[in-house]
Each structure stands twice: as C-alpha cells, then as structure tokens.
C-alpha cells in the first residue's frame, strides 16, 4: 500500500479531524507527483502490541505505533482505498494522523486493528500488566549484569597492572652473606593474608574480660556488592515497581480505558472493566 504521510491533528478522535488530514495529505501527494516524486510503498504489521509501518524490501521499521496510543481508526466511505488512524506520539505527546492508500482493503484493515485492540486489552486485564513489567525488570537486570561484568573485567586488568608494577619495583637481591630477618609472609600490598580461622587466645583482653563475640552473619540478608537485595521476579508486587515503570503502566491503563473508536462503531470496554 502507499503511505501518504502523517500530520498533526488537534483532537484524538473525530471524523472531521480525519477528513481534514486526508485532504491535506492528498494535496501534498498531488504536489509531489507533479514534481516527479513517487509515493512510498509500505507494509503494515498489526498485532496486539501495536501497528508497525515497514519498508517492504528491507523490512525496516519506519514507525511503531503502540496499540494503547491509537485512539481513532477509520476508512473513507467515499473512497474505499483510503485508511487512517490517529496515534499519540510517545515523545512529543502530539496526536498524529496516519493516512494510507490501501488498494480497496481499507475496511478490512480497520476491523483488524479493532480486533487487535480488543484482544490486547483483554490480555492486559488478565495479566494485570505484571508480565509486561516483569520482562522490563528482567531486561534491566540483564543490562546491569552486563555492566557489572564489564566493570569487573576492568578492575581485574587494573589489579594485574598493579601486580606487575609491584613485582618490578620490589624485586631486589640481598647482598652476599647477609641474613634477612624472618617475617610473616605478606601479599603484594605488604598485608598479612587473612586467615578465616580465628583463635580466641590471640584476642587481647581488656580489664581481664574477653571482648564480645563477633555476631554470626548467617541470619543477615544476602546483598550484592552494591548493598542491594537480590531481585526475585516471583515476589514482585504491584507496589514494588519503580516510578518510571509504574507511570508506563498507568499510561497503558489510561490508553486502554479511553478505548478505540471506529467510524460508526465504538469498541465498548465496560463489560471487561466490570470483571477486573
């Protein structure tokens, strides 16, 4: 199908809003044709996650419109080729109207988007949004693990460089016949190696009393090297989401509750809302 383009509109819904956008983009198409420019061809990929506009040959994603951001979808009753939908842009928060020349299958595309919206909202209610956000948290943790591994490798390289420098600096040959006093073995930083075995007899007393025993660490909560508790995706409550993820959940809930309006048909979500 041909992609006539997208243009900003003032309202998220409305037949007149769409008709004005179609007239504007059709006029722009005639100008481009008179200048010898071709109208770009695209492919639409419709799923419960959104509508993707792809370049037909390379399959490169030109636009990715999330389904909960699409508020209006219509086909032109006077021209069976024209199909449009209005989507709220994720960066600018402006409402954009996308217009296509769909080669006489506009009505089928409109109904397909409506069905995808209905299925997406049902799935969102059934999962409560937890599966989506759990995947986001796992992806964030995987990124964090990758960063920590990179940092760990850099620290290992620095320690190796320091060891090499210390070996070169501290290597010296004692004079012949000299006696080197025996001293406890130390590491490369002149520190006595730590021994996990501790002897109570070696601990000095104060006023004839032994110091208080060291508390056992067996009951302490295990933490990572940054002092954070390990993430457990199975004990992830709705109130445990970070602010950015919670705001995304709220945005999805608001978008789905707003509903998707087809020209002459409104997908009513009240029966679904009453079950959640």
PDB file of C-alpha atoms in Angstrom:
ATOM      1  CA  UNK A   1       0.000   0.000   0.000  1.00  0.00           C
ATOM      2  CA  UNK A   2       1.037   3.629  -0.414  1.00  0.00           C
ATOM      3  CA  UNK A   3       1.827   5.781   2.607  1.00  0.00           C
ATOM      4  CA  UNK A   4       0.567   9.318   2.069  1.00  0.00           C
ATOM      5  CA  UNK A   5       2.215  10.501   5.294  1.00  0.00           C
ATOM      6  CA  UNK A   6       1.271  11.732   8.737  1.00  0.00           C
ATOM      7  CA  UNK A   7       0.176  15.118  10.014  1.00  0.00           C
ATOM      8  CA  UNK A   8      -0.534  16.610  13.417  1.00  0.00           C
ATOM      9  CA  UNK A   9      -4.184  16.948  14.455  1.00  0.00           C
ATOM     10  CA  UNK A  10      -5.715  18.811  17.379  1.00  0.00           C
ATOM     11  CA  UNK A  11      -8.141  16.119  18.552  1.00  0.00           C
ATOM     12  CA  UNK A  12      -7.579  12.397  19.278  1.00  0.00           C
ATOM     13  CA  UNK A  13     -10.894  11.430  17.645  1.00  0.00           C
ATOM     14  CA  UNK A  14     -13.393  12.663  15.106  1.00  0.00           C
ATOM     15  CA  UNK A  15     -14.447  12.072  11.514  1.00  0.00           C
ATOM     16  CA  UNK A  16     -13.987  15.706  10.518  1.00  0.00           C
ATOM     17  CA  UNK A  17     -10.500  15.723  12.039  1.00  0.00           C
ATOM     18  CA  UNK A  18      -9.543  12.747   9.874  1.00  0.00           C
ATOM     19  CA  UNK A  19     -11.119  14.201   6.727  1.00  0.00           C
ATOM     20  CA  UNK A  20      -9.140  17.420   7.102  1.00  0.00           C
ATOM     21  CA  UNK A  21      -5.933  15.419   7.487  1.00  0.00           C
ATOM     22  CA  UNK A  22      -6.760  13.323   4.397  1.00  0.00           C
ATOM     23  CA  UNK A  23      -7.427  16.423   2.297  1.00  0.00           C
ATOM     24  CA  UNK A  24      -4.162  17.989   3.423  1.00  0.00           C
ATOM     25  CA  UNK A  25      -2.080  14.894   2.658  1.00  0.00           C
ATOM     26  CA  UNK A  26      -3.826  14.225  -0.663  1.00  0.00           C
ATOM     27  CA  UNK A  27      -2.975  17.768  -1.755  1.00  0.00           C
ATOM     28  CA  UNK A  28       0.637  17.193  -0.720  1.00  0.00           C
ATOM     29  CA  UNK A  29       0.653  13.946  -2.733  1.00  0.00           C
ATOM     30  CA  UNK A  30      -0.502  15.751  -5.905  1.00  0.00           C
ATOM     31  CA  UNK A  31       2.278  18.282  -5.473  1.00  0.00           C
ATOM     32  CA  UNK A  32       4.869  15.512  -5.104  1.00  0.00           C
ATOM     33  CA  UNK A  33       3.522  13.753  -8.208  1.00  0.00           C
ATOM     34  CA  UNK A  34       3.772  16.959 -10.234  1.00  0.00           C
ATOM     35  CA  UNK A  35       7.400  17.261  -9.115  1.00  0.00           C
ATOM     36  CA  UNK A  36       8.125  13.690 -10.226  1.00  0.00           C
ATOM     37  CA  UNK A  37       8.355  12.196  -6.735  1.00  0.00           C
ATOM     38  CA  UNK A  38       6.942   8.739  -6.062  1.00  0.00           C
ATOM     39  CA  UNK A  39       4.644   7.930  -3.158  1.00  0.00           C
ATOM     40  CA  UNK A  40       6.482   5.483  -0.877  1.00  0.00           C
ATOM     41  CA  UNK A  41       5.104   1.974  -0.508  1.00  0.00           C
ATOM     42  CA  UNK A  42       4.898   0.385   2.952  1.00  0.00           C
ATOM     43  CA  UNK A  43       3.697  -2.740   4.729  1.00  0.00           C
ATOM     44  CA  UNK A  44       1.553  -2.814   7.872  1.00  0.00           C
ATOM     45  CA  UNK A  45       2.218  -5.315  10.660  1.00  0.00           C
ATOM     46  CA  UNK A  46      -0.744  -5.437  13.064  1.00  0.00           C
ATOM     47  CA  UNK A  47      -0.521  -7.264  16.386  1.00  0.00           C
ATOM     48  CA  UNK A  48      -1.752  -6.962  19.978  1.00  0.00           C
ATOM     49  CA  UNK A  49       1.333  -4.844  20.668  1.00  0.00           C
ATOM     50  CA  UNK A  50       0.768  -2.207  18.001  1.00  0.00           C
ATOM     51  CA  UNK A  51       0.893  -1.248  14.341  1.00  0.00           C
ATOM     52  CA  UNK A  52       4.301  -1.229  12.677  1.00  0.00           C
ATOM     53  CA  UNK A  53       4.909   0.548   9.372  1.00  0.00           C
ATOM     54  CA  UNK A  54       7.649  -1.338   7.497  1.00  0.00           C
ATOM     55  CA  UNK A  55       9.682  -0.701   4.381  1.00  0.00           C
ATOM     56  CA  UNK A  56       8.621  -3.539   2.025  1.00  0.00           C
ATOM     57  CA  UNK A  57      12.072  -4.671   0.847  1.00  0.00           C
ATOM     58  CA  UNK A  58      14.324  -4.187   3.877  1.00  0.00           C
ATOM     59  CA  UNK A  59      11.532  -4.720   6.481  1.00  0.00           C
ATOM     60  CA  UNK A  60      12.954  -1.739   8.360  1.00  0.00           C
ATOM     61  CA  UNK A  61      10.520  -0.285  10.919  1.00  0.00           C
ATOM     62  CA  UNK A  62       9.700   3.287   9.951  1.00  0.00           C
ATOM     63  CA  UNK A  63       7.008   3.889  12.580  1.00  0.00           C
ATOM     64  CA  UNK A  64       5.984   1.821  15.602  1.00  0.00           C
ATOM     65  CA  UNK A  65       2.574   2.870  16.940  1.00  0.00           C
ATOM     66  CA  UNK A  66       1.696   1.209  20.255  1.00  0.00           C
ATOM     67  CA  UNK A  67      -1.862  -0.034  20.277  1.00  0.00           C
ATOM     68  CA  UNK A  68      -2.927   1.667  23.517  1.00  0.00           C
ATOM     69  CA  UNK A  69      -1.893   5.018  21.950  1.00  0.00           C
ATOM     70  CA  UNK A  70      -4.206   4.610  18.921  1.00  0.00           C
ATOM     71  CA  UNK A  71      -7.468   6.398  19.664  1.00  0.00           C
ATOM     72  CA  UNK A  72      -9.290   6.550  16.319  1.00  0.00           C
ATOM     73  CA  UNK A  73      -9.364   4.376  13.210  1.00  0.00           C
ATOM     74  CA  UNK A  74     -11.453   4.910  10.075  1.00  0.00           C
ATOM     75  CA  UNK A  75     -11.779   4.082   6.389  1.00  0.00           C
ATOM     76  CA  UNK A  76     -13.110   6.631   3.921  1.00  0.00           C
ATOM     77  CA  UNK A  77     -16.664   5.645   2.893  1.00  0.00           C
ATOM     78  CA  UNK A  78     -16.401   7.728  -0.281  1.00  0.00           C
ATOM     79  CA  UNK A  79     -13.009   6.301  -1.241  1.00  0.00           C
ATOM     80  CA  UNK A  80     -12.550   2.606  -0.403  1.00  0.00           C
ATOM     81  CA  UNK A  81      -8.789   2.929  -0.815  1.00  0.00           C
ATOM     82  CA  UNK A  82      -8.163   5.446   1.979  1.00  0.00           C
ATOM     83  CA  UNK A  83      -7.481   4.203   5.514  1.00  0.00           C
ATOM     84  CA  UNK A  84      -6.430   6.341   8.511  1.00  0.00           C
ATOM     85  CA  UNK A  85      -5.729   6.142  12.218  1.00  0.00           C
ATOM     86  CA  UNK A  86      -4.796   8.666  14.923  1.00  0.00           C
ATOM     87  CA  UNK A  87      -1.968   7.854  17.336  1.00  0.00           C
ATOM     88  CA  UNK A  88      -0.432   9.826  20.195  1.00  0.00           C
ATOM     89  CA  UNK A  89       3.315  10.254  19.681  1.00  0.00           C
ATOM     90  CA  UNK A  90       5.357   8.827  22.577  1.00  0.00           C
ATOM     91  CA  UNK A  91       7.998  11.600  22.506  1.00  0.00           C
ATOM     92  CA  UNK A  92       6.115  14.789  21.684  1.00  0.00           C
ATOM     93  CA  UNK A  93       2.692  13.676  23.070  1.00  0.00           C
ATOM     94  CA  UNK A  94       1.114  15.176  19.939  1.00  0.00           C
ATOM     95  CA  UNK A  95      -1.711  13.419  18.086  1.00  0.00           C
ATOM     96  CA  UNK A  96      -0.680  12.358  14.583  1.00  0.00           C
ATOM     97  CA  UNK A  97      -3.000  11.160  11.838  1.00  0.00           C
ATOM     98  CA  UNK A  98      -1.504   8.481   9.533  1.00  0.00           C
ATOM     99  CA  UNK A  99      -3.064   8.178   6.053  1.00  0.00           C
ATOM    100  CA  UNK A 100      -2.693   5.232   3.641  1.00  0.00           C
ATOM    101  CA  UNK A 101      -3.872   4.293   0.148  1.00  0.00           C
ATOM    102  CA  UNK A 102      -4.693   0.650   0.842  1.00  0.00           C
ATOM    103  CA  UNK A 103      -5.867  -0.575  -2.603  1.00  0.00           C
ATOM    104  CA  UNK A 104      -9.536  -1.214  -1.710  1.00  0.00           C
ATOM    105  CA  UNK A 105      -8.918  -3.149   1.536  1.00  0.00           C
ATOM    106  CA  UNK A 106      -9.293  -0.215   3.927  1.00  0.00           C
ATOM    107  CA  UNK A 107     -12.359  -1.598   5.712  1.00  0.00           C
ATOM    108  CA  UNK A 108     -10.660  -4.941   6.444  1.00  0.00           C
ATOM    109  CA  UNK A 109      -7.623  -3.168   7.932  1.00  0.00           C
ATOM    110  CA  UNK A 110      -9.870  -1.029  10.139  1.00  0.00           C
ATOM    111  CA  UNK A 111     -11.638  -4.104  11.545  1.00  0.00           C
ATOM    112  CA  UNK A 112      -8.317  -5.911  12.083  1.00  0.00           C
ATOM    113  CA  UNK A 113      -6.970  -3.061  14.219  1.00  0.00           C
ATOM    114  CA  UNK A 114     -10.215  -3.043  16.199  1.00  0.00           C
ATOM    115  CA  UNK A 115      -9.936  -6.772  16.903  1.00  0.00           C
ATOM    116  CA  UNK A 116      -6.270  -6.436  17.878  1.00  0.00           C
ATOM    117  CA  UNK A 117      -7.176  -3.653  20.310  1.00  0.00           C
ATOM    118  CA  UNK A 118      -9.876  -5.788  21.912  1.00  0.00           C
ATOM    119  CA  UNK A 119      -7.507  -8.761  22.347  1.00  0.00           C
ATOM    120  CA  UNK A 120      -4.711  -6.567  23.710  1.00  0.00           C
ATOM    121  CA  UNK A 121      -6.970  -5.050  26.337  1.00  0.00           C
ATOM    122  CA  UNK A 122      -8.256  -8.455  27.437  1.00  0.00           C
ATOM    123  CA  UNK A 123      -4.699  -9.728  27.807  1.00  0.00           C
ATOM    124  CA  UNK A 124      -3.735  -6.612  29.766  1.00  0.00           C
ATOM    125  CA  UNK A 125      -6.608  -7.190  32.208  1.00  0.00           C
ATOM    126  CA  UNK A 126      -5.826 -10.885  32.628  1.00  0.00           C
ATOM    127  CA  UNK A 127      -2.161 -10.297  33.404  1.00  0.00           C
ATOM    128  CA  UNK A 128      -2.660  -7.086  35.357  1.00  0.00           C
ATOM    129  CA  UNK A 129       0.326  -5.724  33.470  1.00  0.00           C
ATOM    130  CA  UNK A 130       2.692  -7.842  35.580  1.00  0.00           C
ATOM    131  CA  UNK A 131       4.080  -9.946  32.753  1.00  0.00           C
ATOM    132  CA  UNK A 132       4.975  -6.834  30.745  1.00  0.00           C
ATOM    133  CA  UNK A 133       6.701  -5.144  33.655  1.00  0.00           C
ATOM    134  CA  UNK A 134       8.454  -8.323  34.799  1.00  0.00           C
ATOM    135  CA  UNK A 135      10.021  -8.592  31.357  1.00  0.00           C
ATOM    136  CA  UNK A 136      11.156  -4.969  31.657  1.00  0.00           C
ATOM    137  CA  UNK A 137      12.704  -5.611  35.063  1.00  0.00           C
ATOM    138  CA  UNK A 138      14.480  -8.731  33.816  1.00  0.00           C
ATOM    139  CA  UNK A 139      15.820  -6.796  30.838  1.00  0.00           C
ATOM    140  CA  UNK A 140      17.054  -4.084  33.208  1.00  0.00           C
ATOM    141  CA  UNK A 141      18.754  -6.662  35.411  1.00  0.00           C
ATOM    142  CA  UNK A 142      20.419  -8.269  32.419  1.00  0.00           C
ATOM    143  CA  UNK A 143      21.776  -4.863  31.410  1.00  0.00           C
ATOM    144  CA  UNK A 144      23.025  -4.321  34.948  1.00  0.00           C
ATOM    145  CA  UNK A 145      24.755  -7.712  34.994  1.00  0.00           C
ATOM    146  CA  UNK A 146      26.450  -6.891  31.705  1.00  0.00           C
ATOM    147  CA  UNK A 147      27.678  -3.551  33.081  1.00  0.00           C
ATOM    148  CA  UNK A 148      28.978  -5.237  36.239  1.00  0.00           C
ATOM    149  CA  UNK A 149      30.823  -7.854  34.215  1.00  0.00           C
ATOM    150  CA  UNK A 150      32.470  -5.110  32.166  1.00  0.00           C
ATOM    151  CA  UNK A 151      33.418  -3.215  35.319  1.00  0.00           C
ATOM    152  CA  UNK A 152      34.747  -6.397  36.919  1.00  0.00           C
ATOM    153  CA  UNK A 153      36.953  -7.086  33.898  1.00  0.00           C
ATOM    154  CA  UNK A 154      38.341  -3.546  34.014  1.00  0.00           C
ATOM    155  CA  UNK A 155      39.143  -3.908  37.729  1.00  0.00           C
ATOM    156  CA  UNK A 156      40.885  -7.234  37.089  1.00  0.00           C
ATOM    157  CA  UNK A 157      43.032  -5.618  34.432  1.00  0.00           C
ATOM    158  CA  UNK A 158      43.965  -2.769  36.790  1.00  0.00           C
ATOM    159  CA  UNK A 159      44.882  -5.214  39.572  1.00  0.00           C
ATOM    160  CA  UNK A 160      47.039  -7.187  37.126  1.00  0.00           C
ATOM    161  CA  UNK A 161      48.830  -3.987  36.074  1.00  0.00           C
ATOM    162  CA  UNK A 162      49.474  -3.092  39.731  1.00  0.00           C
ATOM    163  CA  UNK A 163      50.852  -6.569  40.455  1.00  0.00           C
ATOM    164  CA  UNK A 164      53.240  -6.287  37.523  1.00  0.00           C
ATOM    165  CA  UNK A 165      54.433  -2.850  38.651  1.00  0.00           C
ATOM    166  CA  UNK A 166      54.965  -4.035  42.234  1.00  0.00           C
ATOM    167  CA  UNK A 167      56.946  -7.064  41.081  1.00  0.00           C
ATOM    168  CA  UNK A 168      59.269  -4.836  39.058  1.00  0.00           C
ATOM    169  CA  UNK A 169      59.651  -2.264  41.858  1.00  0.00           C
ATOM    170  CA  UNK A 170      60.180  -4.599  44.796  1.00  0.00           C
ATOM    171  CA  UNK A 171      62.405  -7.194  43.182  1.00  0.00           C
ATOM    172  CA  UNK A 172      65.859  -6.766  44.807  1.00  0.00           C
ATOM    173  CA  UNK A 173      68.760  -9.110  45.509  1.00  0.00           C
ATOM    174  CA  UNK A 174      70.149  -9.074  49.128  1.00  0.00           C
ATOM    175  CA  UNK A 175      73.979  -8.760  49.491  1.00  0.00           C
ATOM    176  CA  UNK A 176      76.016 -11.957  49.818  1.00  0.00           C
ATOM    177  CA  UNK A 177      76.330 -13.329  53.367  1.00  0.00           C
ATOM    178  CA  UNK A 178      73.600 -11.077  54.739  1.00  0.00           C
ATOM    179  CA  UNK A 179      70.929 -12.581  56.909  1.00  0.00           C
ATOM    180  CA  UNK A 180      67.410 -11.455  56.232  1.00  0.00           C
ATOM    181  CA  UNK A 181      65.235 -11.478  59.319  1.00  0.00           C
ATOM    182  CA  UNK A 182      62.326 -13.826  59.028  1.00  0.00           C
ATOM    183  CA  UNK A 183      58.987 -12.047  58.826  1.00  0.00           C
ATOM    184  CA  UNK A 184      55.451 -13.195  58.253  1.00  0.00           C
ATOM    185  CA  UNK A 185      54.570 -13.747  54.612  1.00  0.00           C
ATOM    186  CA  UNK A 186      52.663 -10.854  53.089  1.00  0.00           C
ATOM    187  CA  UNK A 187      50.795 -10.235  49.859  1.00  0.00           C
ATOM    188  CA  UNK A 188      51.736  -7.797  47.116  1.00  0.00           C
ATOM    189  CA  UNK A 189      50.370  -4.901  49.174  1.00  0.00           C
ATOM    190  CA  UNK A 190      52.545  -5.827  52.217  1.00  0.00           C
ATOM    191  CA  UNK A 191      49.487  -7.036  54.074  1.00  0.00           C
ATOM    192  CA  UNK A 192      49.391 -10.219  56.155  1.00  0.00           C
ATOM    193  CA  UNK A 193      46.996 -12.627  54.416  1.00  0.00           C
ATOM    194  CA  UNK A 194      43.655 -13.030  56.114  1.00  0.00           C
ATOM    195  CA  UNK A 195      43.052 -16.344  57.883  1.00  0.00           C
ATOM    196  CA  UNK A 196      39.437 -17.435  58.302  1.00  0.00           C
ATOM    197  CA  UNK A 197      40.437 -19.380  61.429  1.00  0.00           C
ATOM    198  CA  UNK A 198      40.410 -17.112  64.445  1.00  0.00           C
ATOM    199  CA  UNK A 199      41.823 -18.042  67.862  1.00  0.00           C
ATOM    200  CA  UNK A 200      40.196 -16.668  70.956  1.00  0.00           C
ATOM    201  CA  UNK A 201      43.512 -16.919  72.797  1.00  0.00           C
ATOM    202  CA  UNK A 202      45.130 -14.421  70.428  1.00  0.00           C
ATOM    203  CA  UNK A 203      42.484 -11.754  71.097  1.00  0.00           C
ATOM    204  CA  UNK A 204      43.732  -9.325  73.784  1.00  0.00           C
ATOM    205  CA  UNK A 205      41.631  -8.885  76.893  1.00  0.00           C
ATOM    206  CA  UNK A 206      40.600  -5.614  78.453  1.00  0.00           C
ATOM    207  CA  UNK A 207      40.358  -5.431  82.272  1.00  0.00           C
ATOM    208  CA  UNK A 208      40.513  -9.217  82.423  1.00  0.00           C
ATOM    209  CA  UNK A 209      37.426  -9.676  80.212  1.00  0.00           C
ATOM    210  CA  UNK A 210      37.121 -11.107  76.770  1.00  0.00           C
ATOM    211  CA  UNK A 211      35.674  -8.789  74.064  1.00  0.00           C
ATOM    212  CA  UNK A 212      32.110  -9.508  72.946  1.00  0.00           C
ATOM    213  CA  UNK A 213      31.799 -12.302  70.381  1.00  0.00           C
ATOM    214  CA  UNK A 214      31.502 -11.398  66.712  1.00  0.00           C
ATOM    215  CA  UNK A 215      27.860 -11.812  65.650  1.00  0.00           C
ATOM    216  CA  UNK A 216      27.139 -14.555  63.179  1.00  0.00           C
ATOM    217  CA  UNK A 217      26.383 -13.477  59.599  1.00  0.00           C
ATOM    218  CA  UNK A 218      24.204 -16.492  58.868  1.00  0.00           C
ATOM    219  CA  UNK A 219      20.999 -14.590  59.661  1.00  0.00           C
ATOM    220  CA  UNK A 220      21.892 -11.492  57.679  1.00  0.00           C
ATOM    221  CA  UNK A 221      20.193 -10.755  54.358  1.00  0.00           C
ATOM    222  CA  UNK A 222      22.479 -11.554  51.453  1.00  0.00           C
ATOM    223  CA  UNK A 223      23.229  -8.496  49.352  1.00  0.00           C
ATOM    224  CA  UNK A 224      25.219  -7.795  46.212  1.00  0.00           C
ATOM    225  CA  UNK A 225      28.385  -5.718  46.056  1.00  0.00           C
ATOM    226  CA  UNK A 226      26.269  -2.524  45.862  1.00  0.00           C
ATOM    227  CA  UNK A 227      24.320  -3.371  49.040  1.00  0.00           C
ATOM    228  CA  UNK A 228      21.108  -4.151  47.150  1.00  0.00           C
ATOM    229  CA  UNK A 229      18.972  -7.190  47.864  1.00  0.00           C
ATOM    230  CA  UNK A 230      18.773  -9.781  45.047  1.00  0.00           C
ATOM    231  CA  UNK A 231      15.807  -9.409  42.693  1.00  0.00           C
ATOM    232  CA  UNK A 232      13.141 -12.095  42.920  1.00  0.00           C
ATOM    233  CA  UNK A 233      10.681 -11.846  39.985  1.00  0.00           C
ATOM    234  CA  UNK A 234       8.239 -14.197  41.759  1.00  0.00           C
ATOM    235  CA  UNK A 235       7.867 -11.862  44.765  1.00  0.00           C
ATOM    236  CA  UNK A 236       7.249  -8.753  42.710  1.00  0.00           C
ATOM    237  CA  UNK A 237       4.185  -6.886  43.922  1.00  0.00           C
ATOM    238  CA  UNK A 238       2.357  -4.142  42.105  1.00  0.00           C
ATOM    239  CA  UNK A 239       3.667  -1.570  44.567  1.00  0.00           C
ATOM    240  CA  UNK A 240       7.289  -2.626  44.034  1.00  0.00           C
ATOM    241  CA  UNK A 241       7.586  -1.179  40.532  1.00  0.00           C
ATOM    242  CA  UNK A 242       9.983   1.733  40.039  1.00  0.00           C
ATOM    243  CA  UNK A 243       8.334   5.102  39.276  1.00  0.00           C
ATOM    244  CA  UNK A 244       9.154   5.011  35.552  1.00  0.00           C
ATOM    245  CA  UNK A 245       7.627   1.540  35.122  1.00  0.00           C
ATOM    246  CA  UNK A 246       4.571   2.418  37.224  1.00  0.00           C
ATOM    247  CA  UNK A 247       3.986   5.529  35.093  1.00  0.00           C
ATOM    248  CA  UNK A 248       4.135   3.336  31.971  1.00  0.00           C
ATOM    249  CA  UNK A 249       1.543   1.004  33.493  1.00  0.00           C
ATOM    250  CA  UNK A 250      -0.710   3.944  34.311  1.00  0.00           C
ATOM    251  CA  UNK A 251      -0.329   5.245  30.759  1.00  0.00           C
ATOM    252  CA  UNK A 252      -1.320   1.878  29.287  1.00  0.00           C
ATOM    253  CA  UNK A 253      -4.319   1.629  31.611  1.00  0.00           C
ATOM    254  CA  UNK A 254      -5.440   5.142  30.657  1.00  0.00           C
ATOM    255  CA  UNK A 255      -4.978   4.447  26.935  1.00  0.00           C
ATOM    256  CA  UNK A 256      -6.977   1.229  27.015  1.00  0.00           C
ATOM    257  CA  UNK A 257      -9.777   2.781  29.087  1.00  0.00           C
ATOM    258  CA  UNK A 258     -10.001   5.627  26.566  1.00  0.00           C
ATOM    259  CA  UNK A 259     -10.967   2.988  24.016  1.00  0.00           C
ATOM    260  CA  UNK A 260     -10.584   2.750  20.260  1.00  0.00           C
ATOM    261  CA  UNK A 261     -13.250   4.399  18.133  1.00  0.00           C
ATOM    262  CA  UNK A 262     -14.014   3.153  14.638  1.00  0.00           C
ATOM    263  CA  UNK A 263     -16.070   5.325  12.358  1.00  0.00           C
ATOM    264  CA  UNK A 264     -19.636   4.350  13.210  1.00  0.00           C
ATOM    265  CA  UNK A 265     -18.500   1.745  15.770  1.00  0.00           C
ATOM    266  CA  UNK A 266     -17.132   2.082  19.302  1.00  0.00           C
ATOM    267  CA  UNK A 267     -15.408  -0.849  20.996  1.00  0.00           C
ATOM    268  CA  UNK A 268     -17.170  -0.851  24.358  1.00  0.00           C
ATOM    269  CA  UNK A 269     -14.890  -1.950  27.217  1.00  0.00           C
ATOM    270  CA  UNK A 270     -17.429  -1.691  30.060  1.00  0.00           C
ATOM    271  CA  UNK A 271     -18.086  -5.467  30.285  1.00  0.00           C
ATOM    272  CA  UNK A 272     -14.380  -6.089  30.623  1.00  0.00           C
ATOM    273  CA  UNK A 273     -13.893  -3.317  33.177  1.00  0.00           C
ATOM    274  CA  UNK A 274     -16.575  -4.810  35.412  1.00  0.00           C
ATOM    275  CA  UNK A 275     -14.582  -8.075  35.726  1.00  0.00           C
ATOM    276  CA  UNK A 276     -11.276  -6.567  36.759  1.00  0.00           C
TER     277      UNK A 276
END
